[in-house]
PDB file of C-alpha atoms in Angstrom:
ATOM      1  CA  MET A   1     -24.787  -9.110  23.267  1.00 61.00           C
ATOM      2  CA  SER A   2     -24.633  -7.272  26.227  1.00 76.00           C
ATOM      3  CA  SER A   3     -21.457  -6.193  26.026  1.00 76.00           C
ATOM      4  CA  ILE A   4     -22.508  -4.961  23.026  1.00 79.00           C
ATOM      5  CA  SER A   5     -25.223  -2.730  24.930  1.00 83.00           C
ATOM      6  CA  SER A   6     -22.958  -1.645  27.951  1.00 85.00           C
ATOM      7  CA  TRP A   7     -20.328  -0.499  25.952  1.00 83.00           C
ATOM      8  CA  VAL A   8     -23.178   1.364  23.648  1.00 86.00           C
ATOM      9  CA  LEU A   9     -24.590   3.189  27.397  1.00 88.00           C
ATOM     10  CA  SER A  10     -20.550   3.198  27.934  1.00 87.00           C
ATOM     11  CA  ILE A  11     -19.653   5.881  25.176  1.00 86.00           C
ATOM     12  CA  ALA A  12     -23.247   7.867  25.586  1.00 89.00           C
ATOM     13  CA  GLY A  13     -22.947   7.904  29.125  1.00 89.00           C
ATOM     14  CA  ILE A  14     -19.366   9.883  28.916  1.00 87.00           C
ATOM     15  CA  VAL A  15     -20.954  11.509  25.267  1.00 87.00           C
ATOM     16  CA  CYS A  16     -23.396  13.396  28.194  1.00 89.00           C
ATOM     17  CA  ILE A  17     -20.563  13.771  30.362  1.00 87.00           C
ATOM     18  CA  SER A  18     -18.533  16.091  28.274  1.00 86.00           C
ATOM     19  CA  VAL A  19     -21.691  18.182  27.050  1.00 86.00           C
ATOM     20  CA  ILE A  20     -22.400  18.840  30.289  1.00 88.00           C
ATOM     21  CA  ILE A  21     -18.998  19.220  31.533  1.00 85.00           C
ATOM     22  CA  GLU A  22     -18.387  21.613  28.762  1.00 83.00           C
ATOM     23  CA  ILE A  23     -21.882  23.750  29.830  1.00 85.00           C
ATOM     24  CA  ILE A  24     -20.541  24.128  32.555  1.00 86.00           C
ATOM     25  CA  MET A  25     -17.077  25.100  32.030  1.00 82.00           C
ATOM     26  CA  PRO A  26     -16.175  29.174  31.956  1.00 76.00           C
ATOM     27  CA  GLU A  27     -13.864  30.295  29.077  1.00 79.00           C
ATOM     28  CA  GLY A  28     -10.319  30.950  29.217  1.00 79.00           C
ATOM     29  CA  GLN A  29      -6.776  29.314  28.459  1.00 81.00           C
ATOM     30  CA  MET A  30      -8.108  26.002  30.444  1.00 82.00           C
ATOM     31  CA  ASN A  31     -11.123  25.156  28.574  1.00 82.00           C
ATOM     32  CA  LYS A  32      -8.836  23.591  25.233  1.00 82.00           C
ATOM     33  CA  TYR A  33      -7.036  21.413  28.373  1.00 84.00           C
ATOM     34  CA  ILE A  34     -10.010  19.667  29.445  1.00 83.00           C
ATOM     35  CA  ARG A  35     -11.684  19.057  26.454  1.00 84.00           C
ATOM     36  CA  GLY A  36      -8.542  17.474  25.302  1.00 86.00           C
ATOM     37  CA  VAL A  37      -8.751  15.283  28.216  1.00 87.00           C
ATOM     38  CA  LEU A  38     -12.403  14.749  27.443  1.00 85.00           C
ATOM     39  CA  SER A  39     -11.171  13.520  24.222  1.00 87.00           C
ATOM     40  CA  PHE A  40      -8.547  11.262  25.003  1.00 89.00           C
ATOM     41  CA  ILE A  41     -11.045   9.320  27.182  1.00 88.00           C
ATOM     42  CA  ILE A  42     -13.649   9.173  24.890  1.00 87.00           C
ATOM     43  CA  ILE A  43     -11.344   8.022  22.539  1.00 90.00           C
ATOM     44  CA  LEU A  44     -10.326   5.119  25.339  1.00 88.00           C
ATOM     45  CA  VAL A  45     -13.870   4.087  25.675  1.00 86.00           C
ATOM     46  CA  ILE A  46     -14.578   3.491  22.034  1.00 87.00           C
ATOM     47  CA  ILE A  47     -11.932   1.433  22.115  1.00 88.00           C
ATOM     48  CA  SER A  48     -11.949  -0.524  25.070  1.00 84.00           C
ATOM     49  CA  PRO A  49     -13.369  -3.720  23.224  1.00 80.00           C
ATOM     50  CA  LEU A  50     -10.559  -3.891  20.820  1.00 78.00           C
ATOM     51  CA  PRO A  51      -8.391  -6.173  23.558  1.00 76.00           C
ATOM     52  CA  ASN A  52     -11.070  -8.870  24.173  1.00 73.00           C
ATOM     53  CA  LEU A  53     -11.769  -9.246  20.160  1.00 69.00           C
ATOM     54  CA  LEU A  54      -7.903  -9.349  19.745  1.00 71.00           C
ATOM     55  CA  LYS A  55      -7.915 -12.675  21.950  1.00 70.00           C
ATOM     56  CA  ALA A  56     -10.460 -13.785  19.862  1.00 58.00           C
ATOM     57  CA  LYS A  57      -9.870 -17.990  20.532  1.00 58.00           C
ATOM     58  CA  ASP A  58     -11.132 -18.849  16.368  1.00 58.00           C
ATOM     59  CA  ILE A  59      -8.174 -17.312  15.686  1.00 56.00           C
ATOM     60  CA  ASN A  60      -5.340 -19.558  14.365  1.00 58.00           C
ATOM     61  CA  VAL A  61      -2.537 -17.963  13.195  1.00 58.00           C
ATOM     62  CA  ASN A  62       0.127 -21.367  12.820  1.00 63.00           C
ATOM     63  CA  PRO A  63      -0.648 -22.982   9.890  1.00 60.00           C
ATOM     64  CA  THR A  64      -1.346 -27.113  10.680  1.00 64.00           C
ATOM     65  CA  ILE A  65      -0.191 -30.052   8.622  1.00 60.00           C
ATOM     66  CA  ASN A  66      -3.464 -30.146   6.860  1.00 61.00           C
ATOM     67  CA  GLN A  67      -2.829 -26.878   5.688  1.00 59.00           C
ATOM     68  CA  ILE A  68       0.115 -26.885   3.929  1.00 60.00           C
ATOM     69  CA  GLY A  69      -1.047 -30.713   2.523  1.00 61.00           C
ATOM     70  CA  ILE A  70      -3.269 -28.677   0.472  1.00 63.00           C
ATOM     71  CA  GLN A  71      -1.013 -25.717  -0.518  1.00 76.00           C
ATOM     72  CA  GLN A  72       1.469 -28.553  -1.544  1.00 78.00           C
ATOM     73  CA  GLU A  73      -1.171 -30.138  -3.471  1.00 82.00           C
ATOM     74  CA  PHE A  74      -2.495 -26.751  -5.108  1.00 82.00           C
ATOM     75  CA  ILE A  75       1.569 -26.221  -6.224  1.00 83.00           C
ATOM     76  CA  ASP A  76       1.223 -29.551  -7.295  1.00 84.00           C
ATOM     77  CA  ASN A  77      -1.661 -29.187  -9.417  1.00 86.00           C
ATOM     78  CA  PHE A  78      -0.259 -25.846 -10.887  1.00 87.00           C
ATOM     79  CA  ASN A  79       3.004 -26.924 -12.343  1.00 87.00           C
ATOM     80  CA  ILE A  80       1.087 -29.991 -13.869  1.00 90.00           C
ATOM     81  CA  ALA A  81      -1.371 -27.632 -15.365  1.00 91.00           C
ATOM     82  CA  LYS A  82       1.762 -25.606 -17.092  1.00 90.00           C
ATOM     83  CA  LYS A  83       3.232 -28.912 -17.933  1.00 89.00           C
ATOM     84  CA  ASP A  84      -0.057 -29.899 -20.167  1.00 91.00           C
ATOM     85  CA  ALA A  85       0.374 -26.049 -21.133  1.00 91.00           C
ATOM     86  CA  TYR A  86       3.683 -26.789 -22.381  1.00 89.00           C
ATOM     87  CA  GLU A  87       2.728 -29.670 -24.372  1.00 89.00           C
ATOM     88  CA  SER A  88      -0.121 -28.146 -26.561  1.00 90.00           C
ATOM     89  CA  ASP A  89       1.416 -25.021 -27.181  1.00 89.00           C
ATOM     90  CA  LEU A  90       4.175 -27.058 -28.675  1.00 89.00           C
ATOM     91  CA  SER A  91       1.594 -29.222 -30.874  1.00 89.00           C
ATOM     92  CA  LYS A  92       0.122 -26.434 -31.870  1.00 89.00           C
ATOM     93  CA  LEU A  93       3.392 -24.270 -32.426  1.00 88.00           C
ATOM     94  CA  MET A  94       4.221 -28.005 -34.634  1.00 88.00           C
ATOM     95  CA  GLU A  95       1.051 -27.339 -36.224  1.00 87.00           C
ATOM     96  CA  ASN A  96       1.436 -23.966 -37.047  1.00 87.00           C
ATOM     97  CA  ILE A  97       5.657 -24.769 -38.715  1.00 85.00           C
ATOM     98  CA  GLY A  98       3.967 -27.690 -40.555  1.00 85.00           C
ATOM     99  CA  TYR A  99       3.970 -30.755 -39.486  1.00 85.00           C
ATOM    100  CA  GLY A 100       0.199 -32.391 -37.581  1.00 87.00           C
ATOM    101  CA  ASP A 101       0.069 -34.698 -35.114  1.00 88.00           C
ATOM    102  CA  VAL A 102       3.589 -34.705 -32.887  1.00 88.00           C
ATOM    103  CA  SER A 103       3.341 -35.416 -29.455  1.00 88.00           C
ATOM    104  CA  PHE A 104       5.041 -33.901 -26.298  1.00 91.00           C
ATOM    105  CA  GLU A 105       5.684 -35.073 -23.227  1.00 91.00           C
ATOM    106  CA  LEU A 106       7.657 -33.195 -20.805  1.00 90.00           C
ATOM    107  CA  ASN A 107       9.020 -35.047 -17.679  1.00 90.00           C
ATOM    108  CA  LEU A 108       8.632 -32.943 -14.555  1.00 85.00           C
ATOM    109  CA  LYS A 109      10.823 -33.387 -12.056  1.00 86.00           C
ATOM    110  CA  THR A 110      10.748 -31.353  -8.073  1.00 82.00           C
ATOM    111  CA  ASP A 111      13.945 -30.925  -5.813  1.00 81.00           C
ATOM    112  CA  GLY A 112      12.148 -30.060  -2.571  1.00 75.00           C
ATOM    113  CA  GLU A 113      11.382 -26.442  -3.409  1.00 75.00           C
ATOM    114  CA  LYS A 114      11.313 -26.281  -7.350  1.00 82.00           C
ATOM    115  CA  TYR A 115       9.962 -27.744 -10.788  1.00 83.00           C
ATOM    116  CA  TYR A 116      11.106 -28.158 -13.447  1.00 84.00           C
ATOM    117  CA  PHE A 117      11.487 -30.134 -16.981  1.00 85.00           C
ATOM    118  CA  ASP A 118      14.148 -32.546 -17.281  1.00 86.00           C
ATOM    119  CA  LYS A 119      13.357 -34.334 -20.914  1.00 89.00           C
ATOM    120  CA  LEU A 120      10.891 -33.762 -23.735  1.00 91.00           C
ATOM    121  CA  PHE A 121       9.625 -36.703 -25.639  1.00 91.00           C
ATOM    122  CA  VAL A 122       8.773 -35.746 -28.840  1.00 91.00           C
ATOM    123  CA  ASP A 123       6.482 -39.058 -30.317  1.00 90.00           C
ATOM    124  CA  LEU A 124       7.074 -38.811 -34.135  1.00 87.00           C
ATOM    125  CA  SER A 125       5.645 -42.135 -35.056  1.00 87.00           C
ATOM    126  CA  LYS A 126       2.267 -40.548 -36.412  1.00 86.00           C
ATOM    127  CA  LEU A 127       4.052 -37.747 -38.050  1.00 85.00           C
ATOM    128  CA  VAL A 128       2.460 -35.591 -40.737  1.00 85.00           C
ATOM    129  CA  ILE A 129       4.374 -33.478 -43.299  1.00 83.00           C
ATOM    130  CA  LYS A 130       1.377 -30.763 -44.277  1.00 80.00           C
ATOM    131  CA  GLU A 131       1.457 -29.021 -47.806  1.00 75.00           C
ATOM    132  CA  ASN A 132       2.905 -25.585 -46.313  1.00 69.00           C
ATOM    133  CA  ALA A 133       5.963 -27.384 -44.818  1.00 70.00           C
ATOM    134  CA  GLN A 134       8.807 -28.721 -47.274  1.00 72.00           C
ATOM    135  CA  HIS A 135       9.422 -32.015 -47.263  1.00 73.00           C
ATOM    136  CA  LYS A 136      12.362 -32.905 -45.646  1.00 77.00           C
ATOM    137  CA  ASP A 137      14.423 -35.955 -43.941  1.00 79.00           C
ATOM    138  CA  ILE A 138      13.235 -36.996 -40.616  1.00 83.00           C
ATOM    139  CA  VAL A 139      17.176 -35.403 -39.215  1.00 86.00           C
ATOM    140  CA  GLU A 140      16.391 -31.957 -40.783  1.00 85.00           C
ATOM    141  CA  ILE A 141      12.903 -32.279 -39.402  1.00 85.00           C
ATOM    142  CA  LYS A 142      14.016 -33.186 -36.041  1.00 87.00           C
ATOM    143  CA  GLU A 143      16.492 -30.751 -36.212  1.00 88.00           C
ATOM    144  CA  GLU A 144      14.334 -28.410 -36.811  1.00 86.00           C
ATOM    145  CA  ILE A 145      11.830 -29.385 -34.077  1.00 87.00           C
ATOM    146  CA  LEU A 146      14.308 -28.854 -31.537  1.00 88.00           C
ATOM    147  CA  GLY A 147      15.596 -25.326 -32.722  1.00 88.00           C
ATOM    148  CA  GLU A 148      11.590 -24.536 -32.121  1.00 87.00           C
ATOM    149  CA  VAL A 149      11.349 -26.393 -28.323  1.00 86.00           C
ATOM    150  CA  SER A 150      14.973 -24.172 -27.687  1.00 86.00           C
ATOM    151  CA  LYS A 151      12.822 -21.575 -28.189  1.00 86.00           C
ATOM    152  CA  VAL A 152      10.205 -22.525 -25.861  1.00 85.00           C
ATOM    153  CA  ILE A 153      11.919 -24.264 -23.210  1.00 85.00           C
ATOM    154  CA  LYS A 154      15.052 -24.201 -21.905  1.00 82.00           C
ATOM    155  CA  ASP A 155      17.737 -26.485 -20.700  1.00 81.00           C
ATOM    156  CA  VAL A 156      16.017 -29.798 -21.402  1.00 84.00           C
ATOM    157  CA  GLU A 157      16.952 -32.823 -22.939  1.00 86.00           C
ATOM    158  CA  VAL A 158      14.951 -33.970 -25.406  1.00 88.00           C
ATOM    159  CA  TYR A 159      14.347 -37.664 -26.958  1.00 85.00           C
ATOM    160  CA  PHE A 160      12.862 -38.743 -30.610  1.00 86.00           C
ATOM    161  CA  GLU A 161      10.602 -41.421 -30.591  1.00 84.00           C
ATOM    162  CA  GLU A 162       9.960 -43.017 -34.043  1.00 77.00           C
TER     163      GLU A 162
END
């Protein structure tokens, strides 16, 4: 707190000195140069505490292992939520085209840097064909589901469970 009060007193003192010099100073060409020097000194006094603030000991710019772990946990949770959203969207899509109780499970993989889906398991054991869907053979239903899935998720192996 004493450093703040001494800083404010320094500003007040330099402003008072500059006002006195302005009053005493004669008119002429030298007047603008002296004002420039006084303005520069006032700016220096105002910004003088900045180096001490920049050397603050509480600022840590190097991440610790714990912080990195928290970020990795966030990325993992985000990708799991993304996987759950895809599974839910695929189930709703099947409802819309007339197939009820179709459940999906995506296999989420990582290569260390990037997450991707490599397998999709489609459970048709509880398949209900709704009124708005045509009655088809199970092979045709699988082909239709495969076509719809490929519109949503690219490059994934699909496995059907009956």
